[in-house]
Every structure is written in structure tokens, then in C-alpha cells.
């Protein structure tokens, strides 16, 4: 009996741990233990792959985690772990000290054009004020500090203040030209998912782009996969009518995946050129929202493994640095192929696109420059930067 007890205990110790037990180990911070337990069996199921990925990320095994991410796709991994992998290790806080120093003055915020026209001397005071202004314009603390440092080192090469202005414009354009990207519609139908938080202008952008494509002679279908927000379906239906596009939607609370499936079946069966899909912008938790995005991507891949052709993240240009956090959040769940910046007709100059471009290298595809149905334009980096200095 005693020997039987020890034999049963030994057999129990040898059995593989269940998903719930492994998840408990992760919560207890035992990442190394989970890593060792799963390194030879993480491919057995999607759940084990997710747990193994979390262990890799938390152990700082970035190369292995990146390889696994590339292998299975971010739609099959926990968004929180992907976001952690994407976030660079924190640097020292010397930049934050400069940030505090730069904002100690409370002068009124000027535009870049007016700023350069009211300064004559390229001295240290000018450089400090320029750094402060760039930070307030939401180009990012890192970018502001590094650009001003470049100017400081090259000070003797500038003849006057206008030379500094032209140098800054050139550097902005160099950064943004790294994020050039054409809007791709190479398949039939081409499926375009629109993601972003509520209030960013996502639904309006879908309607404006539909109008643009219909004018180009394309057969367009709009799918209302945001069934969580009250009146979202009706709002999008109205935009579809204005744009001359066809529409698929359902009642509030319907399953978004089912609505999308029905829309895609119609599009593939009836020879549409483009399918524009509006998605949810707010659910109970961030994780729930990102999981919903991943679910919709999987629905699209049932029809065509190489789609969606575009996943456009719609950002409100007036929210500044917060747009970077949003971009990172959505990019942790789905492969964002481009940005749409809205509300550039407001008071903001959209300076946050510069750090977004620099940090994430996501192409800017369109900008919203007004409330009219024709006020959606392809992004032009040179014109965008010139407008910042007006």
C-alpha cells in the first residue's frame, strides 16, 4: 500500500501540467518554470503557445519571442504580452528632467512659423524655447530633445534663424518620408478593416473613403461590425447611402463576427471590389476589445488567408501623445498597415504623427481635413510639414 502510494505520487508528478495550472504559475511570476515546462511542447495547442509566449516575454527572451510572434501571428497571441514585447526597455530619466526644465515657463504656445519670425538670435535661450515648443506641439520629448541637440552641435553652420527653420523642416520630412505608404487595393474584393477608439472619427472615415472609392468607379460594400455602440449601425448605414455604397449590418448586440462573415460572403459571391469594415472602439476592457479585433481578422482569413489587405488605425490628431499609446495598443493585437489622422482642421497640428512614425514606422495613408464627405486626402509628408510651419 505504501509503495503504491509513492508510485501514484510519482506518476502524478510526471504528468504534464494543465493550462490552468500553468497560468497560475505565470501569475505567481514563475516564468522560468513555465518556460522549461513548455519549451518542448508549446506547439501542442494554441493555449500552450500563448502561455509559452508570455513566459518568453517576461523572461526578456526578446529574440525567441519575436521569432514565435512571426511564426504564429499576433492575432493568435495575448495582446498584453505582444505590447510588452513591442515596448522598448525604459531608458534613463534624464530626458524627463529636460522636459521639466523646458516647461518651467508658462508663455503662451506659438505656432512654429510665428516662433521663427519673432526670434533673431541663435543663442541658448532660443534653443531652450524651441525645445519647449516642439514638446508642446506633441512631436515627442525624445524627438524634440534630439533635434535641438543636433541644431546645437551644428550651430556654426547656420547663417541665420531661417536656416534653422529650413533644417528643422528637412529633418521632419526625412522622418515622415520613412512612413510613406500607398493604399493597397490589389485583390478583388480587397478587405479593409478600420480600428480605433470611439470618438476618433472611424465611422466617418469609412463613409468618406467609401465615397472616394465609389467616385473612382469601384463597387463598394460597407460592413457594420461595431454592434456594441448604440446607433453605430444606423450611423454607418446613413454614410453608406450618402456615399453610394451597399451595406450589411445587424441589430445592436449582434455577434460582430457573424455580421462580418455575412458581409464577406456577399462580397465574394457578388464580385465587389472593396469591403470596408467598421469595428468596435470600446468594450468592457482593453483586452476584450483587442481580442475582438483578432477574432475579426480570423474571420477574414477564412475567405482569404492573405487578407485583410489593409488594417487602418484611425487616430484623432487633437489628442497628441495619447495617440502613440493607442497606436501601440492596437498594433499589439493586429498588423496595422496604415494610419488615418482625423480632425486636422481643428486647432491641433498633428505633431504626434512624428513620434508615431519614428517609433512604430506605421505608414500614414490618409488625413481628414474637414467635416465634408470629400475631406479625406492621401497623406503628403512635404505638404504636412510645410503646414506645421505656417
Tab-separated table of C-alpha atoms in Angstrom:
chain	number	residue	atom	x	y	z
A	1	UNK	CA	0.000	0.000	0.000
A	2	UNK	CA	2.773	2.403	0.932
A	3	UNK	CA	4.722	1.583	-2.220
A	4	UNK	CA	1.517	2.021	-4.261
A	5	UNK	CA	1.056	5.499	-2.753
A	6	UNK	CA	4.569	6.602	-3.730
A	7	UNK	CA	4.158	5.101	-7.213
A	8	UNK	CA	0.912	7.050	-7.737
A	9	UNK	CA	2.555	10.233	-6.423
A	10	UNK	CA	5.484	9.756	-8.816
A	11	UNK	CA	3.128	9.219	-11.756
A	12	UNK	CA	1.174	12.349	-10.753
A	13	UNK	CA	4.397	14.389	-10.602
A	14	UNK	CA	5.324	13.216	-14.114
A	15	UNK	CA	2.039	14.170	-15.793
A	16	UNK	CA	2.073	17.419	-17.852
A	17	UNK	CA	0.560	20.393	-16.056
A	18	UNK	CA	-2.822	21.576	-17.301
A	19	UNK	CA	-3.399	25.031	-18.804
A	20	UNK	CA	-4.986	26.335	-15.593
A	21	UNK	CA	-2.016	25.181	-13.526
A	22	UNK	CA	0.459	26.768	-15.939
A	23	UNK	CA	-1.497	30.024	-15.915
A	24	UNK	CA	-1.347	30.001	-12.106
A	25	UNK	CA	2.449	29.666	-12.277
A	26	UNK	CA	2.608	32.698	-14.588
A	27	UNK	CA	0.502	34.741	-12.158
A	28	UNK	CA	2.927	33.765	-9.397
A	29	UNK	CA	5.812	35.078	-11.517
A	30	UNK	CA	7.326	31.616	-12.107
A	31	UNK	CA	8.182	32.401	-15.735
A	32	UNK	CA	11.327	30.270	-15.822
A	33	UNK	CA	9.413	27.215	-14.643
A	34	UNK	CA	6.714	27.690	-17.315
A	35	UNK	CA	9.416	28.236	-19.942
A	36	UNK	CA	11.146	24.945	-19.035
A	37	UNK	CA	7.861	23.033	-18.911
A	38	UNK	CA	6.673	24.260	-22.315
A	39	UNK	CA	9.794	24.666	-24.454
A	40	UNK	CA	9.336	21.169	-25.919
A	41	UNK	CA	5.529	21.076	-26.054
A	42	UNK	CA	4.271	24.647	-26.677
A	43	UNK	CA	3.169	23.665	-30.212
A	44	UNK	CA	0.645	21.141	-28.894
A	45	UNK	CA	-2.123	23.756	-28.663
A	46	UNK	CA	-2.788	27.433	-29.161
A	47	UNK	CA	-3.297	27.902	-25.402
A	48	UNK	CA	0.133	26.440	-24.623
A	49	UNK	CA	1.704	28.631	-27.314
A	50	UNK	CA	0.175	31.719	-25.672
A	51	UNK	CA	1.441	30.745	-22.223
A	52	UNK	CA	4.919	29.984	-23.585
A	53	UNK	CA	4.973	33.355	-25.356
A	54	UNK	CA	4.064	35.162	-22.104
A	55	UNK	CA	6.895	33.346	-20.326
A	56	UNK	CA	9.385	34.316	-23.052
A	57	UNK	CA	8.388	37.984	-22.921
A	58	UNK	CA	8.521	38.188	-19.126
A	59	UNK	CA	11.931	36.490	-19.064
A	60	UNK	CA	13.266	39.083	-21.506
A	61	UNK	CA	13.937	36.471	-24.198
A	62	UNK	CA	13.091	39.012	-26.908
A	63	UNK	CA	14.651	37.209	-29.872
A	64	UNK	CA	12.824	33.948	-29.166
A	65	UNK	CA	9.582	35.852	-28.569
A	66	UNK	CA	9.980	37.809	-31.824
A	67	UNK	CA	10.582	34.570	-33.714
A	68	UNK	CA	7.444	32.982	-32.248
A	69	UNK	CA	5.427	36.131	-32.996
A	70	UNK	CA	6.500	35.964	-36.636
A	71	UNK	CA	5.743	32.249	-36.735
A	72	UNK	CA	2.175	32.242	-35.422
A	73	UNK	CA	0.974	35.845	-35.998
A	74	UNK	CA	-0.054	38.353	-33.347
A	75	UNK	CA	-3.754	37.533	-33.798
A	76	UNK	CA	-3.015	34.213	-32.044
A	77	UNK	CA	-1.117	35.683	-29.082
A	78	UNK	CA	-2.095	37.674	-25.946
A	79	UNK	CA	-2.160	41.405	-26.881
A	80	UNK	CA	-0.805	42.426	-23.466
A	81	UNK	CA	2.306	40.275	-23.970
A	82	UNK	CA	2.778	41.491	-27.560
A	83	UNK	CA	2.512	45.095	-26.337
A	84	UNK	CA	5.146	44.408	-23.683
A	85	UNK	CA	7.442	42.915	-26.332
A	86	UNK	CA	6.968	45.953	-28.588
A	87	UNK	CA	7.748	48.387	-25.785
A	88	UNK	CA	11.443	49.221	-25.697
A	89	UNK	CA	13.225	48.832	-22.322
A	90	UNK	CA	12.950	52.094	-20.408
A	91	UNK	CA	15.864	54.489	-20.716
A	92	UNK	CA	17.224	56.764	-18.022
A	93	UNK	CA	15.136	59.702	-16.909
A	94	UNK	CA	17.473	62.497	-17.996
A	95	UNK	CA	15.036	63.398	-20.785
A	96	UNK	CA	12.265	63.843	-18.255
A	97	UNK	CA	14.454	66.302	-16.348
A	98	UNK	CA	14.880	68.269	-19.560
A	99	UNK	CA	11.131	68.073	-20.062
A	100	UNK	CA	10.517	69.642	-16.653
A	101	UNK	CA	13.074	72.365	-17.354
A	102	UNK	CA	11.576	73.061	-20.781
A	103	UNK	CA	8.097	73.538	-19.343
A	104	UNK	CA	9.033	75.784	-16.401
A	105	UNK	CA	7.993	78.855	-18.388
A	106	UNK	CA	4.305	79.491	-18.866
A	107	UNK	CA	4.394	81.579	-22.019
A	108	UNK	CA	1.558	81.189	-24.497
A	109	UNK	CA	2.070	78.480	-27.121
A	110	UNK	CA	3.053	79.909	-30.503
A	111	UNK	CA	2.946	78.263	-33.909
A	112	UNK	CA	6.282	77.279	-35.477
A	113	UNK	CA	6.006	79.925	-38.200
A	114	UNK	CA	5.375	82.743	-35.746
A	115	UNK	CA	8.054	81.420	-33.403
A	116	UNK	CA	10.783	81.651	-36.062
A	117	UNK	CA	9.606	85.076	-37.274
A	118	UNK	CA	9.873	86.553	-33.764
A	119	UNK	CA	13.419	85.353	-32.998
A	120	UNK	CA	16.636	86.791	-34.359
A	121	UNK	CA	19.487	85.325	-32.295
A	122	UNK	CA	20.569	81.693	-32.391
A	123	UNK	CA	21.501	81.584	-28.719
A	124	UNK	CA	20.873	79.161	-25.856
A	125	UNK	CA	17.612	80.858	-24.902
A	126	UNK	CA	16.322	80.338	-28.477
A	127	UNK	CA	17.257	76.636	-28.350
A	128	UNK	CA	15.555	76.118	-24.983
A	129	UNK	CA	12.380	77.816	-26.199
A	130	UNK	CA	12.425	75.794	-29.420
A	131	UNK	CA	12.684	72.548	-27.425
A	132	UNK	CA	9.771	73.638	-25.223
A	133	UNK	CA	7.666	74.497	-28.277
A	134	UNK	CA	8.349	71.191	-30.020
A	135	UNK	CA	7.321	69.289	-26.881
A	136	UNK	CA	4.090	71.293	-26.641
A	137	UNK	CA	3.388	70.568	-30.303
A	138	UNK	CA	3.480	66.865	-29.407
A	139	UNK	CA	6.400	65.872	-31.600
A	140	UNK	CA	7.588	63.852	-28.589
A	141	UNK	CA	10.124	64.556	-25.849
A	142	UNK	CA	12.775	62.250	-27.332
A	143	UNK	CA	12.423	63.774	-30.801
A	144	UNK	CA	12.363	67.355	-29.518
A	145	UNK	CA	15.482	66.898	-27.390
A	146	UNK	CA	17.465	65.071	-30.095
A	147	UNK	CA	16.577	67.587	-32.841
A	148	UNK	CA	17.516	70.587	-30.705
A	149	UNK	CA	20.764	68.846	-29.769
A	150	UNK	CA	21.520	68.393	-33.480
A	151	UNK	CA	20.945	72.122	-34.057
A	152	UNK	CA	23.107	72.983	-31.060
A	153	UNK	CA	26.025	70.954	-32.463
A	154	UNK	CA	25.627	72.443	-35.945
A	155	UNK	CA	25.133	75.996	-34.647
A	156	UNK	CA	28.145	77.410	-36.524
A	157	UNK	CA	26.830	76.074	-39.843
A	158	UNK	CA	23.670	78.207	-39.788
A	159	UNK	CA	23.793	81.742	-41.198
A	160	UNK	CA	20.573	82.851	-39.513
A	161	UNK	CA	17.342	81.702	-37.853
A	162	UNK	CA	15.744	80.933	-41.213
A	163	UNK	CA	18.465	78.333	-41.884
A	164	UNK	CA	17.486	76.618	-38.637
A	165	UNK	CA	13.847	76.647	-39.723
A	166	UNK	CA	14.693	75.037	-43.078
A	167	UNK	CA	16.917	72.461	-41.355
A	168	UNK	CA	14.078	71.513	-38.972
A	169	UNK	CA	11.604	71.221	-41.845
A	170	UNK	CA	14.022	68.981	-43.728
A	171	UNK	CA	14.514	66.717	-40.697
A	172	UNK	CA	10.740	66.424	-40.134
A	173	UNK	CA	10.296	65.457	-43.781
A	174	UNK	CA	13.059	62.856	-43.549
A	175	UNK	CA	11.316	61.242	-40.571
A	176	UNK	CA	7.872	61.269	-42.193
A	177	UNK	CA	9.109	60.114	-45.587
A	178	UNK	CA	10.175	56.890	-43.835
A	179	UNK	CA	6.461	56.328	-43.242
A	180	UNK	CA	5.249	56.744	-46.795
A	181	UNK	CA	2.828	54.101	-47.933
A	182	UNK	CA	0.355	53.585	-50.745
A	183	UNK	CA	-3.206	52.497	-50.015
A	184	UNK	CA	-3.309	48.940	-51.397
A	185	UNK	CA	-6.282	47.505	-53.264
A	186	UNK	CA	-4.723	44.691	-55.278
A	187	UNK	CA	-7.300	41.960	-54.617
A	188	UNK	CA	-10.958	41.517	-55.530
A	189	UNK	CA	-12.523	42.068	-53.187
A	190	UNK	CA	-9.956	43.942	-51.079
A	191	UNK	CA	-10.917	43.818	-47.403
A	192	UNK	CA	-10.084	46.897	-45.305
A	193	UNK	CA	-10.558	46.832	-41.516
A	194	UNK	CA	-10.859	50.133	-39.636
A	195	UNK	CA	-9.763	50.038	-35.984
A	196	UNK	CA	-9.557	52.748	-33.333
A	197	UNK	CA	-11.236	54.032	-30.193
A	198	UNK	CA	-14.697	55.583	-30.161
A	199	UNK	CA	-14.615	59.284	-30.989
A	200	UNK	CA	-11.577	59.070	-33.260
A	201	UNK	CA	-13.663	59.561	-36.398
A	202	UNK	CA	-13.588	55.926	-37.504
A	203	UNK	CA	-17.165	55.634	-38.789
A	204	UNK	CA	-16.930	58.976	-40.588
A	205	UNK	CA	-13.662	57.905	-42.204
A	206	UNK	CA	-15.277	54.699	-43.504
A	207	UNK	CA	-18.023	56.787	-45.124
A	208	UNK	CA	-15.589	59.288	-46.663
A	209	UNK	CA	-13.349	56.585	-48.095
A	210	UNK	CA	-16.391	54.745	-49.486
A	211	UNK	CA	-17.436	57.963	-51.238
A	212	UNK	CA	-13.937	58.392	-52.678
A	213	UNK	CA	-13.812	54.808	-53.984
A	214	UNK	CA	-17.340	54.900	-55.445
A	215	UNK	CA	-16.377	58.078	-57.337
A	216	UNK	CA	-13.459	56.104	-58.793
A	217	UNK	CA	-15.957	53.587	-60.184
A	218	UNK	CA	-15.457	50.815	-57.609
A	219	UNK	CA	-18.202	48.556	-56.281
A	220	UNK	CA	-18.033	49.110	-52.511
A	221	UNK	CA	-19.610	47.246	-49.609
A	222	UNK	CA	-19.640	48.672	-46.069
A	223	UNK	CA	-19.939	46.205	-43.164
A	224	UNK	CA	-21.023	47.435	-39.714
A	225	UNK	CA	-19.114	45.086	-37.365
A	226	UNK	CA	-19.372	47.521	-34.438
A	227	UNK	CA	-22.533	46.123	-32.886
A	228	UNK	CA	-21.665	47.270	-29.357
A	229	UNK	CA	-22.146	51.022	-29.721
A	230	UNK	CA	-25.683	52.352	-29.707
A	231	UNK	CA	-26.717	53.765	-33.106
A	232	UNK	CA	-23.378	52.810	-34.734
A	233	UNK	CA	-25.093	50.664	-37.370
A	234	UNK	CA	-27.640	53.339	-38.261
A	235	UNK	CA	-24.924	55.998	-38.487
A	236	UNK	CA	-22.879	53.852	-40.852
A	237	UNK	CA	-25.962	52.969	-42.924
A	238	UNK	CA	-26.585	56.685	-43.440
A	239	UNK	CA	-22.963	57.166	-44.566
A	240	UNK	CA	-23.304	54.244	-46.988
A	241	UNK	CA	-26.369	55.849	-48.549
A	242	UNK	CA	-24.568	59.202	-48.887
A	243	UNK	CA	-21.525	57.530	-50.441
A	244	UNK	CA	-23.494	55.328	-52.858
A	245	UNK	CA	-22.132	52.113	-51.323
A	246	UNK	CA	-24.002	48.931	-50.384
A	247	UNK	CA	-24.416	47.997	-46.734
A	248	UNK	CA	-24.521	44.963	-44.419
A	249	UNK	CA	-25.386	45.371	-40.738
A	250	UNK	CA	-27.468	43.905	-37.924
A	251	UNK	CA	-29.149	44.862	-34.678
A	252	UNK	CA	-27.263	46.253	-31.675
A	253	UNK	CA	-25.697	43.416	-29.671
A	254	UNK	CA	-25.436	41.009	-32.610
A	255	UNK	CA	-22.258	38.938	-32.960
A	256	UNK	CA	-19.734	41.093	-34.905
A	257	UNK	CA	-18.016	38.021	-36.352
A	258	UNK	CA	-21.307	36.731	-37.762
A	259	UNK	CA	-22.103	40.127	-39.300
A	260	UNK	CA	-18.659	40.270	-40.907
A	261	UNK	CA	-18.967	36.704	-42.214
A	262	UNK	CA	-22.300	37.534	-43.855
A	263	UNK	CA	-20.835	40.683	-45.403
A	264	UNK	CA	-17.759	38.911	-46.741
A	265	UNK	CA	-19.841	36.090	-48.218
A	266	UNK	CA	-21.910	38.680	-50.078
A	267	UNK	CA	-18.777	40.492	-51.267
A	268	UNK	CA	-17.015	37.359	-52.524
A	269	UNK	CA	-20.189	35.923	-54.119
A	270	UNK	CA	-21.289	39.136	-55.827
A	271	UNK	CA	-17.974	40.464	-57.143
A	272	UNK	CA	-17.409	43.568	-55.021
A	273	UNK	CA	-14.148	45.484	-55.452
A	274	UNK	CA	-13.734	46.713	-51.875
A	275	UNK	CA	-15.149	45.800	-48.448
A	276	UNK	CA	-14.823	48.480	-45.742
A	277	UNK	CA	-15.340	47.123	-42.219
A	278	UNK	CA	-16.116	49.314	-39.205
A	279	UNK	CA	-15.150	47.715	-35.869
A	280	UNK	CA	-15.804	48.298	-32.180
A	281	UNK	CA	-13.958	51.094	-30.388
A	282	UNK	CA	-14.796	50.365	-26.767
A	283	UNK	CA	-15.645	47.229	-24.801
A	284	UNK	CA	-15.522	46.281	-21.097
A	285	UNK	CA	-11.725	46.022	-21.061
A	286	UNK	CA	-8.834	46.748	-23.436
A	287	UNK	CA	-8.042	43.045	-23.599
A	288	UNK	CA	-11.639	42.251	-24.606
A	289	UNK	CA	-11.522	44.895	-27.336
A	290	UNK	CA	-8.234	43.616	-28.756
A	291	UNK	CA	-9.460	40.032	-28.687
A	292	UNK	CA	-12.479	41.170	-30.698
A	293	UNK	CA	-10.148	42.680	-33.326
A	294	UNK	CA	-8.211	39.407	-33.529
A	295	UNK	CA	-11.440	37.455	-33.932
A	296	UNK	CA	-12.474	39.618	-36.906
A	297	UNK	CA	-9.080	39.131	-38.579
A	298	UNK	CA	-9.550	35.374	-38.279
A	299	UNK	CA	-12.994	35.638	-39.922
A	300	UNK	CA	-11.439	37.473	-42.881
A	301	UNK	CA	-8.723	34.804	-43.216
A	302	UNK	CA	-11.398	32.124	-43.641
A	303	UNK	CA	-12.143	33.724	-47.005
A	304	UNK	CA	-8.590	34.673	-47.988
A	305	UNK	CA	-5.505	33.808	-45.920
A	306	UNK	CA	-3.630	36.833	-47.320
A	307	UNK	CA	-6.221	39.340	-46.141
A	308	UNK	CA	-7.228	41.780	-44.723
A	309	UNK	CA	-5.285	43.765	-47.294
A	310	UNK	CA	-5.335	46.879	-45.103
A	311	UNK	CA	-5.873	47.410	-41.371
A	312	UNK	CA	-6.195	51.161	-40.907
A	313	UNK	CA	-5.880	52.661	-37.427
A	314	UNK	CA	-7.880	55.892	-37.157
A	315	UNK	CA	-6.356	58.440	-34.758
A	316	UNK	CA	-7.719	61.782	-33.586
A	317	UNK	CA	-4.891	64.254	-34.310
A	318	UNK	CA	-6.032	66.536	-31.466
A	319	UNK	CA	-5.180	64.079	-28.667
A	320	UNK	CA	-1.409	64.429	-29.084
A	321	UNK	CA	0.874	61.960	-27.306
A	322	UNK	CA	-2.064	59.727	-26.342
A	323	UNK	CA	-2.275	58.706	-29.987
A	324	UNK	CA	1.063	56.884	-29.614
A	325	UNK	CA	-0.355	54.784	-26.781
A	326	UNK	CA	-3.387	53.958	-28.909
A	327	UNK	CA	-1.193	53.005	-31.867
A	328	UNK	CA	0.893	50.670	-29.695
A	329	UNK	CA	-2.230	49.145	-28.165
A	330	UNK	CA	-3.870	48.213	-31.475
A	331	UNK	CA	-0.568	47.220	-33.103
A	332	UNK	CA	-0.105	44.703	-30.288
A	333	UNK	CA	-3.221	42.813	-31.416
A	334	UNK	CA	-3.365	43.131	-35.203
A	335	UNK	CA	-0.979	44.011	-38.019
A	336	UNK	CA	-1.787	47.692	-38.533
A	337	UNK	CA	-0.816	48.557	-42.118
A	338	UNK	CA	-1.533	52.279	-42.018
A	339	UNK	CA	-2.813	55.291	-40.105
A	340	UNK	CA	-5.611	57.747	-40.802
A	341	UNK	CA	-5.222	61.080	-38.975
A	342	UNK	CA	-8.532	62.844	-38.434
A	343	UNK	CA	-9.602	66.315	-37.254
A	344	UNK	CA	-6.591	68.126	-38.727
A	345	UNK	CA	-8.949	71.018	-39.461
A	346	UNK	CA	-9.043	71.753	-35.719
A	347	UNK	CA	-6.537	73.639	-33.600
A	348	UNK	CA	-4.026	70.766	-33.427
A	349	UNK	CA	-1.208	70.486	-35.935
A	350	UNK	CA	-0.915	66.726	-35.547
A	351	UNK	CA	2.705	66.823	-34.381
A	352	UNK	CA	2.233	63.415	-32.739
A	353	UNK	CA	2.479	61.770	-36.169
A	354	UNK	CA	6.248	62.398	-35.995
A	355	UNK	CA	6.963	60.243	-32.897
A	356	UNK	CA	4.416	57.649	-34.110
A	357	UNK	CA	6.320	57.413	-37.369
A	358	UNK	CA	9.697	57.390	-35.647
A	359	UNK	CA	8.785	54.795	-33.030
A	360	UNK	CA	6.397	52.497	-34.899
A	361	UNK	CA	7.182	53.060	-38.587
A	362	UNK	CA	3.494	52.743	-39.496
A	363	UNK	CA	2.686	54.478	-42.809
A	364	UNK	CA	0.216	57.363	-42.769
A	365	UNK	CA	-2.263	56.639	-45.563
A	366	UNK	CA	-4.916	59.378	-45.230
A	367	UNK	CA	-5.661	62.599	-43.362
A	368	UNK	CA	-9.062	64.085	-42.554
A	369	UNK	CA	-9.006	67.824	-43.185
A	370	UNK	CA	-12.643	68.779	-42.659
A	371	UNK	CA	-16.183	67.547	-41.997
A	372	UNK	CA	-17.331	67.290	-45.623
A	373	UNK	CA	-17.664	63.965	-47.432
A	374	UNK	CA	-14.783	64.920	-49.754
A	375	UNK	CA	-12.454	65.946	-46.903
A	376	UNK	CA	-10.262	62.846	-46.821
A	377	UNK	CA	-6.925	63.179	-48.606
A	378	UNK	CA	-3.925	60.892	-49.194
A	379	UNK	CA	-1.095	61.854	-46.845
A	380	UNK	CA	1.660	64.052	-48.325
A	381	UNK	CA	4.624	64.386	-45.943
A	382	UNK	CA	6.074	67.511	-47.576
A	383	UNK	CA	2.788	69.425	-47.525
A	384	UNK	CA	2.078	68.241	-43.985
A	385	UNK	CA	5.382	69.598	-42.670
A	386	UNK	CA	5.022	72.878	-44.591
A	387	UNK	CA	1.605	73.345	-42.958
A	388	UNK	CA	3.140	72.866	-39.499
A	389	UNK	CA	5.375	75.881	-40.090
A	390	UNK	CA	2.660	78.193	-41.439
